[in-house]
Amino acid sequence: MQPYKEQPNKIQPYKEQPNIIQTYKKKAEITVFLSLIFLVVISFVFILIKSARVSYIRTRIEGSTLIALNSAVSEYNKILFDKFNLLFVDTTYKGVLEGGDESFKEHFDKYFEINLYGDMSYALEFTSSDVSDTVYASNNNYEPVLSQIKYYIDDVLGFDNSSEDEILNEYIDLCISENTDMSLYEEIYEAGCDEKLEFIVEKINECMREEYGYHFDFSKHLQSVSTTVYVSDDLKVYECTKQECLGIGIK
C-alpha cells in the first residue's frame, strides 16, 4: 500500500471572463442610433410629401378658380361690345336665366368643376362658392357705363383731357348716332351730363331689344365680380378668392 501523497491542486486559477453582455451593449448602440436616425428621416420625408401635396392642391384650386372666372367673364355681350364698345356680361344669358349673382354663380360653378376634376383630383370635393362685390351696369345711376365710355373716348380714341360733357357728346356722335336718328334729338347736346347719360342708356336699351327681343335687361349686365370657392379633402377645407373686372383701365 502506497503511502498517501497530497495531490496537486488541479483547480485552475480564476481568470476573469470577458463581459459578454457589455460587448453586446456596445454593438447595439449603433442599431439604436440608426433606428432613431431612420425615424427622423422618415418623418421628414412624410412632412415633405404632405407639404408638396398641400402646395399642389392650393395651386390647383387657385388655377381652377382663375380659369373658371376668366371663362365666365369671357361670355361678355358681344353685340353690346360691337355696337357700343361696352364690356359687360349678360347674366340672363339672352333671357335663358333670371340674371343676377345666382345666374353668374351657376355658370362659374360649371366651369370650376370642369377644371378641378379635369384629371386626378386627389380626392378633392368642391363644396360651395360665393359671389360678392358685384358691379352691374345700373349701379350708382349707370356709373359703370360712364366709366367705360370715358375709357373708350379718352384712352382708346385718344381724346385726352376732355371734359365729361365733351366725352358724352363724342360718344353720342360715334356710337349712338349710328343706331338713332339724331335729327330728332339735337337738343341733347346742350343737356347736362346726367341727361346725356340717361339718353345714352335709353337708346342702348332700344337698340339691344331689337337684337335680343324683350329679353335684354341692361340692369343685369355685370362689369366686375369677386368669387370665393371652398374645396375640401379628408383633412381640411381650402378657400380661394379671385376678382375680375371687365374693361381695361376701369378703376
PDB file of C-alpha atoms in Angstrom:
ATOM      1  CA  MET A   1       0.000   0.000   0.000  1.00  0.00           C
ATOM      2  CA  GLN A   2       1.410   3.235  -1.097  1.00  0.00           C
ATOM      3  CA  PRO A   3       1.764   5.978   1.388  1.00  0.00           C
ATOM      4  CA  TYR A   4      -0.695   8.889   0.943  1.00  0.00           C
ATOM      5  CA  LYS A   5       0.633  11.700  -1.139  1.00  0.00           C
ATOM      6  CA  GLU A   6      -1.096  15.064  -1.339  1.00  0.00           C
ATOM      7  CA  GLN A   7      -2.437  15.504  -4.793  1.00  0.00           C
ATOM      8  CA  PRO A   8      -1.593  18.727  -6.571  1.00  0.00           C
ATOM      9  CA  ASN A   9      -4.424  21.252  -6.719  1.00  0.00           C
ATOM     10  CA  LYS A  10      -5.917  20.832 -10.174  1.00  0.00           C
ATOM     11  CA  ILE A  11      -8.242  23.809  -9.744  1.00  0.00           C
ATOM     12  CA  GLN A  12      -7.159  26.384 -12.257  1.00  0.00           C
ATOM     13  CA  PRO A  13      -6.557  29.841 -11.018  1.00  0.00           C
ATOM     14  CA  TYR A  14      -9.556  32.168 -11.665  1.00  0.00           C
ATOM     15  CA  LYS A  15      -9.406  34.047 -14.881  1.00  0.00           C
ATOM     16  CA  GLU A  16     -11.761  36.972 -15.420  1.00  0.00           C
ATOM     17  CA  GLN A  17     -14.217  36.133 -18.202  1.00  0.00           C
ATOM     18  CA  PRO A  18     -14.951  38.735 -20.862  1.00  0.00           C
ATOM     19  CA  ASN A  19     -18.113  40.738 -20.219  1.00  0.00           C
ATOM     20  CA  ILE A  20     -20.317  39.321 -22.960  1.00  0.00           C
ATOM     21  CA  ILE A  21     -23.314  41.424 -22.015  1.00  0.00           C
ATOM     22  CA  GLN A  22     -21.283  44.580 -22.114  1.00  0.00           C
ATOM     23  CA  THR A  23     -19.888  43.630 -25.542  1.00  0.00           C
ATOM     24  CA  TYR A  24     -23.403  43.212 -26.953  1.00  0.00           C
ATOM     25  CA  LYS A  25     -24.453  46.526 -25.469  1.00  0.00           C
ATOM     26  CA  LYS A  26     -21.722  48.302 -27.315  1.00  0.00           C
ATOM     27  CA  LYS A  27     -22.792  46.710 -30.613  1.00  0.00           C
ATOM     28  CA  ALA A  28     -26.496  47.603 -30.029  1.00  0.00           C
ATOM     29  CA  GLU A  29     -25.685  51.302 -29.700  1.00  0.00           C
ATOM     30  CA  ILE A  30     -25.232  51.519 -33.483  1.00  0.00           C
ATOM     31  CA  THR A  31     -28.574  49.801 -34.126  1.00  0.00           C
ATOM     32  CA  VAL A  32     -30.433  52.149 -31.788  1.00  0.00           C
ATOM     33  CA  PHE A  33     -28.700  55.175 -33.289  1.00  0.00           C
ATOM     34  CA  LEU A  34     -29.581  54.106 -36.839  1.00  0.00           C
ATOM     35  CA  SER A  35     -33.166  53.407 -35.787  1.00  0.00           C
ATOM     36  CA  LEU A  36     -33.540  56.898 -34.371  1.00  0.00           C
ATOM     37  CA  ILE A  37     -32.000  58.452 -37.469  1.00  0.00           C
ATOM     38  CA  PHE A  38     -34.273  56.356 -39.663  1.00  0.00           C
ATOM     39  CA  LEU A  39     -37.368  57.565 -37.774  1.00  0.00           C
ATOM     40  CA  VAL A  40     -36.280  61.199 -38.126  1.00  0.00           C
ATOM     41  CA  VAL A  41     -35.578  60.792 -41.850  1.00  0.00           C
ATOM     42  CA  ILE A  42     -38.894  59.002 -42.476  1.00  0.00           C
ATOM     43  CA  SER A  43     -40.792  61.694 -40.560  1.00  0.00           C
ATOM     44  CA  PHE A  44     -39.049  64.395 -42.578  1.00  0.00           C
ATOM     45  CA  VAL A  45     -39.879  62.610 -45.850  1.00  0.00           C
ATOM     46  CA  PHE A  46     -43.553  62.341 -44.888  1.00  0.00           C
ATOM     47  CA  ILE A  47     -43.606  66.036 -43.974  1.00  0.00           C
ATOM     48  CA  LEU A  48     -42.157  66.881 -47.383  1.00  0.00           C
ATOM     49  CA  ILE A  49     -44.738  64.687 -49.135  1.00  0.00           C
ATOM     50  CA  LYS A  50     -47.583  66.290 -47.204  1.00  0.00           C
ATOM     51  CA  SER A  51     -46.277  69.800 -47.880  1.00  0.00           C
ATOM     52  CA  ALA A  52     -45.939  69.024 -51.579  1.00  0.00           C
ATOM     53  CA  ARG A  53     -49.494  67.660 -51.667  1.00  0.00           C
ATOM     54  CA  VAL A  54     -50.931  70.731 -49.915  1.00  0.00           C
ATOM     55  CA  SER A  55     -48.960  73.015 -52.213  1.00  0.00           C
ATOM     56  CA  TYR A  56     -50.242  71.149 -55.265  1.00  0.00           C
ATOM     57  CA  ILE A  57     -53.837  71.307 -54.025  1.00  0.00           C
ATOM     58  CA  ARG A  58     -53.622  75.053 -53.368  1.00  0.00           C
ATOM     59  CA  THR A  59     -52.077  75.674 -56.782  1.00  0.00           C
ATOM     60  CA  ARG A  60     -54.719  73.538 -58.476  1.00  0.00           C
ATOM     61  CA  ILE A  61     -57.593  75.271 -56.699  1.00  0.00           C
ATOM     62  CA  GLU A  62     -56.171  78.720 -57.416  1.00  0.00           C
ATOM     63  CA  GLY A  63     -55.632  77.878 -61.083  1.00  0.00           C
ATOM     64  CA  SER A  64     -59.091  76.342 -61.421  1.00  0.00           C
ATOM     65  CA  THR A  65     -60.677  79.410 -59.802  1.00  0.00           C
ATOM     66  CA  LEU A  66     -58.852  81.836 -62.080  1.00  0.00           C
ATOM     67  CA  ILE A  67     -59.602  79.850 -65.250  1.00  0.00           C
ATOM     68  CA  ALA A  68     -63.267  79.432 -64.275  1.00  0.00           C
ATOM     69  CA  LEU A  69     -63.634  83.153 -63.557  1.00  0.00           C
ATOM     70  CA  ASN A  70     -61.956  84.113 -66.817  1.00  0.00           C
ATOM     71  CA  SER A  71     -64.196  81.658 -68.670  1.00  0.00           C
ATOM     72  CA  ALA A  72     -67.318  83.084 -67.047  1.00  0.00           C
ATOM     73  CA  VAL A  73     -66.485  86.734 -67.757  1.00  0.00           C
ATOM     74  CA  SER A  74     -65.394  85.886 -71.292  1.00  0.00           C
ATOM     75  CA  GLU A  75     -69.087  85.348 -72.063  1.00  0.00           C
ATOM     76  CA  TYR A  76     -69.489  89.097 -72.453  1.00  0.00           C
ATOM     77  CA  ASN A  77     -72.297  90.531 -74.545  1.00  0.00           C
ATOM     78  CA  LYS A  78     -70.615  90.621 -77.957  1.00  0.00           C
ATOM     79  CA  ILE A  79     -73.396  92.599 -79.659  1.00  0.00           C
ATOM     80  CA  LEU A  80     -73.234  95.273 -76.958  1.00  0.00           C
ATOM     81  CA  PHE A  81     -69.479  95.495 -77.385  1.00  0.00           C
ATOM     82  CA  ASP A  82     -69.557  95.579 -81.195  1.00  0.00           C
ATOM     83  CA  LYS A  83     -72.236  98.274 -81.356  1.00  0.00           C
ATOM     84  CA  PHE A  84     -71.412 100.405 -78.313  1.00  0.00           C
ATOM     85  CA  ASN A  85     -67.882  99.403 -77.199  1.00  0.00           C
ATOM     86  CA  LEU A  86     -69.133  98.438 -73.735  1.00  0.00           C
ATOM     87  CA  LEU A  87     -67.871  95.308 -71.973  1.00  0.00           C
ATOM     88  CA  PHE A  88     -70.482  93.641 -69.771  1.00  0.00           C
ATOM     89  CA  VAL A  89     -71.556  90.060 -69.070  1.00  0.00           C
ATOM     90  CA  ASP A  90     -75.255  89.451 -69.649  1.00  0.00           C
ATOM     91  CA  THR A  91     -76.119  87.383 -66.572  1.00  0.00           C
ATOM     92  CA  THR A  92     -79.509  86.477 -68.087  1.00  0.00           C
ATOM     93  CA  TYR A  93     -77.657  84.815 -70.992  1.00  0.00           C
ATOM     94  CA  LYS A  94     -80.153  86.131 -73.542  1.00  0.00           C
ATOM     95  CA  GLY A  95     -83.107  85.517 -71.263  1.00  0.00           C
ATOM     96  CA  VAL A  96     -82.308  81.868 -70.537  1.00  0.00           C
ATOM     97  CA  LEU A  97     -81.706  82.564 -66.825  1.00  0.00           C
ATOM     98  CA  GLU A  98     -83.210  85.026 -64.395  1.00  0.00           C
ATOM     99  CA  GLY A  99     -79.987  87.006 -64.157  1.00  0.00           C
ATOM    100  CA  GLY A 100     -78.005  88.407 -61.252  1.00  0.00           C
ATOM    101  CA  ASP A 101     -75.498  86.868 -58.859  1.00  0.00           C
ATOM    102  CA  GLU A 102     -77.049  83.397 -58.781  1.00  0.00           C
ATOM    103  CA  SER A 103     -77.109  83.076 -62.566  1.00  0.00           C
ATOM    104  CA  PHE A 104     -73.458  84.102 -62.844  1.00  0.00           C
ATOM    105  CA  LYS A 105     -72.567  81.735 -59.980  1.00  0.00           C
ATOM    106  CA  GLU A 106     -74.237  78.851 -61.827  1.00  0.00           C
ATOM    107  CA  HIS A 107     -72.015  79.414 -64.865  1.00  0.00           C
ATOM    108  CA  PHE A 108     -68.907  79.919 -62.736  1.00  0.00           C
ATOM    109  CA  ASP A 109     -69.520  76.688 -60.765  1.00  0.00           C
ATOM    110  CA  LYS A 110     -69.876  74.741 -64.001  1.00  0.00           C
ATOM    111  CA  TYR A 111     -66.511  75.965 -65.291  1.00  0.00           C
ATOM    112  CA  PHE A 112     -64.817  75.456 -61.925  1.00  0.00           C
ATOM    113  CA  GLU A 113     -65.888  71.821 -61.636  1.00  0.00           C
ATOM    114  CA  ILE A 114     -64.698  71.110 -65.175  1.00  0.00           C
ATOM    115  CA  ASN A 115     -61.247  72.482 -64.341  1.00  0.00           C
ATOM    116  CA  LEU A 116     -60.993  70.975 -60.856  1.00  0.00           C
ATOM    117  CA  TYR A 117     -61.961  67.451 -61.925  1.00  0.00           C
ATOM    118  CA  GLY A 118     -60.223  67.555 -65.301  1.00  0.00           C
ATOM    119  CA  ASP A 119     -57.715  64.865 -64.254  1.00  0.00           C
ATOM    120  CA  MET A 120     -56.523  63.494 -60.907  1.00  0.00           C
ATOM    121  CA  SER A 121     -58.313  65.482 -58.218  1.00  0.00           C
ATOM    122  CA  TYR A 122     -56.561  63.944 -55.176  1.00  0.00           C
ATOM    123  CA  ALA A 123     -59.941  63.202 -53.567  1.00  0.00           C
ATOM    124  CA  LEU A 124     -60.940  66.862 -53.647  1.00  0.00           C
ATOM    125  CA  GLU A 125     -64.573  67.817 -53.261  1.00  0.00           C
ATOM    126  CA  PHE A 126     -65.998  71.139 -54.440  1.00  0.00           C
ATOM    127  CA  THR A 127     -68.284  72.106 -51.554  1.00  0.00           C
ATOM    128  CA  SER A 128     -69.560  75.603 -52.402  1.00  0.00           C
ATOM    129  CA  SER A 129     -68.794  79.043 -53.836  1.00  0.00           C
ATOM    130  CA  ASP A 130     -69.738  82.639 -53.104  1.00  0.00           C
ATOM    131  CA  VAL A 131     -70.181  85.607 -55.436  1.00  0.00           C
ATOM    132  CA  SER A 132     -69.574  89.059 -53.952  1.00  0.00           C
ATOM    133  CA  ASP A 133     -68.564  92.643 -54.776  1.00  0.00           C
ATOM    134  CA  THR A 134     -70.638  92.536 -57.946  1.00  0.00           C
ATOM    135  CA  VAL A 135     -70.915  95.715 -60.007  1.00  0.00           C
ATOM    136  CA  TYR A 136     -73.722  95.902 -62.567  1.00  0.00           C
ATOM    137  CA  ALA A 137     -74.264  98.422 -65.358  1.00  0.00           C
ATOM    138  CA  SER A 138     -77.078 100.148 -63.440  1.00  0.00           C
ATOM    139  CA  ASN A 139     -75.117 100.666 -60.204  1.00  0.00           C
ATOM    140  CA  ASN A 140     -74.976 104.287 -58.990  1.00  0.00           C
ATOM    141  CA  ASN A 141     -77.103 105.617 -61.854  1.00  0.00           C
ATOM    142  CA  TYR A 142     -75.106 103.748 -64.505  1.00  0.00           C
ATOM    143  CA  GLU A 143     -71.714 104.899 -63.240  1.00  0.00           C
ATOM    144  CA  PRO A 144     -70.004 101.750 -64.679  1.00  0.00           C
ATOM    145  CA  VAL A 145     -71.364 102.683 -68.142  1.00  0.00           C
ATOM    146  CA  LEU A 146     -69.975 106.198 -67.784  1.00  0.00           C
ATOM    147  CA  SER A 147     -66.581 104.795 -66.714  1.00  0.00           C
ATOM    148  CA  GLN A 148     -66.358 102.614 -69.805  1.00  0.00           C
ATOM    149  CA  ILE A 149     -67.432 105.485 -72.064  1.00  0.00           C
ATOM    150  CA  LYS A 150     -64.667 107.659 -70.581  1.00  0.00           C
ATOM    151  CA  TYR A 151     -62.132 104.915 -71.093  1.00  0.00           C
ATOM    152  CA  TYR A 152     -63.213 104.340 -74.689  1.00  0.00           C
ATOM    153  CA  ILE A 153     -63.139 108.040 -75.657  1.00  0.00           C
ATOM    154  CA  ASP A 154     -60.036 109.101 -73.706  1.00  0.00           C
ATOM    155  CA  ASP A 155     -57.752 106.060 -73.751  1.00  0.00           C
ATOM    156  CA  VAL A 156     -58.810 104.123 -76.828  1.00  0.00           C
ATOM    157  CA  LEU A 157     -59.540 107.018 -79.174  1.00  0.00           C
ATOM    158  CA  GLY A 158     -57.043 109.396 -77.595  1.00  0.00           C
ATOM    159  CA  PHE A 159     -59.272 112.362 -76.689  1.00  0.00           C
ATOM    160  CA  ASP A 160     -57.075 113.339 -73.745  1.00  0.00           C
ATOM    161  CA  ASN A 161     -58.153 115.823 -71.084  1.00  0.00           C
ATOM    162  CA  SER A 162     -61.681 116.069 -72.441  1.00  0.00           C
ATOM    163  CA  SER A 163     -64.430 117.199 -70.120  1.00  0.00           C
ATOM    164  CA  GLU A 164     -67.203 114.769 -69.187  1.00  0.00           C
ATOM    165  CA  ASP A 165     -69.652 116.758 -71.291  1.00  0.00           C
ATOM    166  CA  GLU A 166     -67.377 116.569 -74.357  1.00  0.00           C
ATOM    167  CA  ILE A 167     -66.796 112.855 -73.809  1.00  0.00           C
ATOM    168  CA  LEU A 168     -70.510 112.088 -73.776  1.00  0.00           C
ATOM    169  CA  ASN A 169     -71.146 114.236 -76.878  1.00  0.00           C
ATOM    170  CA  GLU A 170     -68.329 112.447 -78.701  1.00  0.00           C
ATOM    171  CA  TYR A 171     -69.697 109.068 -77.679  1.00  0.00           C
ATOM    172  CA  ILE A 172     -73.184 110.024 -78.897  1.00  0.00           C
ATOM    173  CA  ASP A 173     -71.719 111.011 -82.258  1.00  0.00           C
ATOM    174  CA  LEU A 174     -69.643 107.855 -82.623  1.00  0.00           C
ATOM    175  CA  CYS A 175     -71.875 105.137 -81.166  1.00  0.00           C
ATOM    176  CA  ILE A 176     -75.427 106.343 -80.591  1.00  0.00           C
ATOM    177  CA  SER A 177     -75.939 108.268 -83.823  1.00  0.00           C
ATOM    178  CA  GLU A 178     -75.198 105.105 -85.821  1.00  0.00           C
ATOM    179  CA  ASN A 179     -78.244 103.463 -84.287  1.00  0.00           C
ATOM    180  CA  THR A 180     -80.526 106.505 -83.787  1.00  0.00           C
ATOM    181  CA  ASP A 181     -81.837 109.332 -85.940  1.00  0.00           C
ATOM    182  CA  MET A 182     -80.187 112.170 -84.052  1.00  0.00           C
ATOM    183  CA  SER A 183     -82.028 114.858 -86.022  1.00  0.00           C
ATOM    184  CA  LEU A 184     -84.861 114.314 -83.555  1.00  0.00           C
ATOM    185  CA  TYR A 185     -82.598 114.842 -80.550  1.00  0.00           C
ATOM    186  CA  GLU A 186     -80.360 117.784 -81.381  1.00  0.00           C
ATOM    187  CA  GLU A 187     -81.160 119.398 -78.016  1.00  0.00           C
ATOM    188  CA  ILE A 188     -79.454 116.529 -76.187  1.00  0.00           C
ATOM    189  CA  TYR A 189     -76.038 118.028 -76.993  1.00  0.00           C
ATOM    190  CA  GLU A 190     -76.935 121.059 -74.852  1.00  0.00           C
ATOM    191  CA  ALA A 191     -78.313 118.989 -71.958  1.00  0.00           C
ATOM    192  CA  GLY A 192     -76.471 118.187 -68.737  1.00  0.00           C
ATOM    193  CA  CYS A 193     -74.237 115.164 -68.279  1.00  0.00           C
ATOM    194  CA  ASP A 194     -76.861 113.222 -66.311  1.00  0.00           C
ATOM    195  CA  GLU A 195     -79.428 113.727 -69.052  1.00  0.00           C
ATOM    196  CA  LYS A 196     -76.904 112.719 -71.721  1.00  0.00           C
ATOM    197  CA  LEU A 197     -76.076 109.520 -69.873  1.00  0.00           C
ATOM    198  CA  GLU A 198     -79.761 108.744 -69.364  1.00  0.00           C
ATOM    199  CA  PHE A 199     -80.352 109.308 -73.086  1.00  0.00           C
ATOM    200  CA  ILE A 200     -77.444 107.009 -73.996  1.00  0.00           C
ATOM    201  CA  VAL A 201     -78.729 104.215 -71.748  1.00  0.00           C
ATOM    202  CA  GLU A 202     -82.246 104.585 -73.163  1.00  0.00           C
ATOM    203  CA  LYS A 203     -81.009 104.326 -76.743  1.00  0.00           C
ATOM    204  CA  ILE A 204     -78.806 101.343 -75.922  1.00  0.00           C
ATOM    205  CA  ASN A 205     -81.830  99.594 -74.420  1.00  0.00           C
ATOM    206  CA  GLU A 206     -83.940 100.337 -77.503  1.00  0.00           C
ATOM    207  CA  CYS A 207     -81.297  99.132 -79.926  1.00  0.00           C
ATOM    208  CA  MET A 208     -80.416  95.989 -77.978  1.00  0.00           C
ATOM    209  CA  ARG A 209     -84.039  94.969 -77.585  1.00  0.00           C
ATOM    210  CA  GLU A 210     -84.275  94.907 -81.362  1.00  0.00           C
ATOM    211  CA  GLU A 211     -81.430  92.378 -81.335  1.00  0.00           C
ATOM    212  CA  TYR A 212     -82.453  90.432 -78.234  1.00  0.00           C
ATOM    213  CA  GLY A 213     -86.177  90.914 -78.184  1.00  0.00           C
ATOM    214  CA  TYR A 214     -87.756  91.604 -74.828  1.00  0.00           C
ATOM    215  CA  HIS A 215     -85.056  89.534 -73.050  1.00  0.00           C
ATOM    216  CA  PHE A 216     -82.493  92.365 -72.911  1.00  0.00           C
ATOM    217  CA  ASP A 217     -82.028  93.819 -69.411  1.00  0.00           C
ATOM    218  CA  PHE A 218     -79.136  96.243 -69.104  1.00  0.00           C
ATOM    219  CA  SER A 219     -79.502  96.361 -65.303  1.00  0.00           C
ATOM    220  CA  LYS A 220     -78.393  92.714 -65.115  1.00  0.00           C
ATOM    221  CA  HIS A 221     -75.213  93.195 -67.120  1.00  0.00           C
ATOM    222  CA  LEU A 222     -72.168  92.548 -64.938  1.00  0.00           C
ATOM    223  CA  GLN A 223     -68.931  94.556 -65.006  1.00  0.00           C
ATOM    224  CA  SER A 224     -66.891  93.200 -62.097  1.00  0.00           C
ATOM    225  CA  VAL A 225     -67.190  90.369 -59.592  1.00  0.00           C
ATOM    226  CA  SER A 226     -65.320  88.578 -56.818  1.00  0.00           C
ATOM    227  CA  THR A 227     -65.658  84.799 -56.391  1.00  0.00           C
ATOM    228  CA  THR A 228     -64.677  82.595 -53.443  1.00  0.00           C
ATOM    229  CA  VAL A 229     -64.538  78.800 -53.684  1.00  0.00           C
ATOM    230  CA  TYR A 230     -64.428  76.209 -50.900  1.00  0.00           C
ATOM    231  CA  VAL A 231     -62.843  72.830 -51.644  1.00  0.00           C
ATOM    232  CA  SER A 232     -62.296  70.051 -49.098  1.00  0.00           C
ATOM    233  CA  ASP A 233     -60.293  66.875 -48.828  1.00  0.00           C
ATOM    234  CA  ASP A 234     -60.075  64.361 -45.971  1.00  0.00           C
ATOM    235  CA  LEU A 235     -58.140  66.770 -43.746  1.00  0.00           C
ATOM    236  CA  LYS A 236     -59.178  70.388 -44.297  1.00  0.00           C
ATOM    237  CA  VAL A 237     -61.167  72.919 -46.281  1.00  0.00           C
ATOM    238  CA  TYR A 238     -59.311  75.127 -48.758  1.00  0.00           C
ATOM    239  CA  GLU A 239     -60.504  78.626 -49.646  1.00  0.00           C
ATOM    240  CA  CYS A 240     -59.564  80.731 -52.674  1.00  0.00           C
ATOM    241  CA  THR A 241     -60.800  84.181 -53.745  1.00  0.00           C
ATOM    242  CA  LYS A 242     -60.318  85.836 -57.134  1.00  0.00           C
ATOM    243  CA  GLN A 243     -61.650  89.080 -58.595  1.00  0.00           C
ATOM    244  CA  GLU A 244     -62.187  90.148 -62.211  1.00  0.00           C
ATOM    245  CA  CYS A 245     -63.212  93.434 -63.799  1.00  0.00           C
ATOM    246  CA  LEU A 246     -64.166  93.844 -67.454  1.00  0.00           C
ATOM    247  CA  GLY A 247     -62.733  96.776 -69.341  1.00  0.00           C
ATOM    248  CA  ILE A 248     -59.055  97.685 -69.348  1.00  0.00           C
ATOM    249  CA  GLY A 249     -58.233 100.789 -67.367  1.00  0.00           C
ATOM    250  CA  ILE A 250     -61.509 100.876 -65.464  1.00  0.00           C
ATOM    251  CA  LYS A 251     -60.920 101.701 -61.797  1.00  0.00           C
TER     252      LYS A 251
END
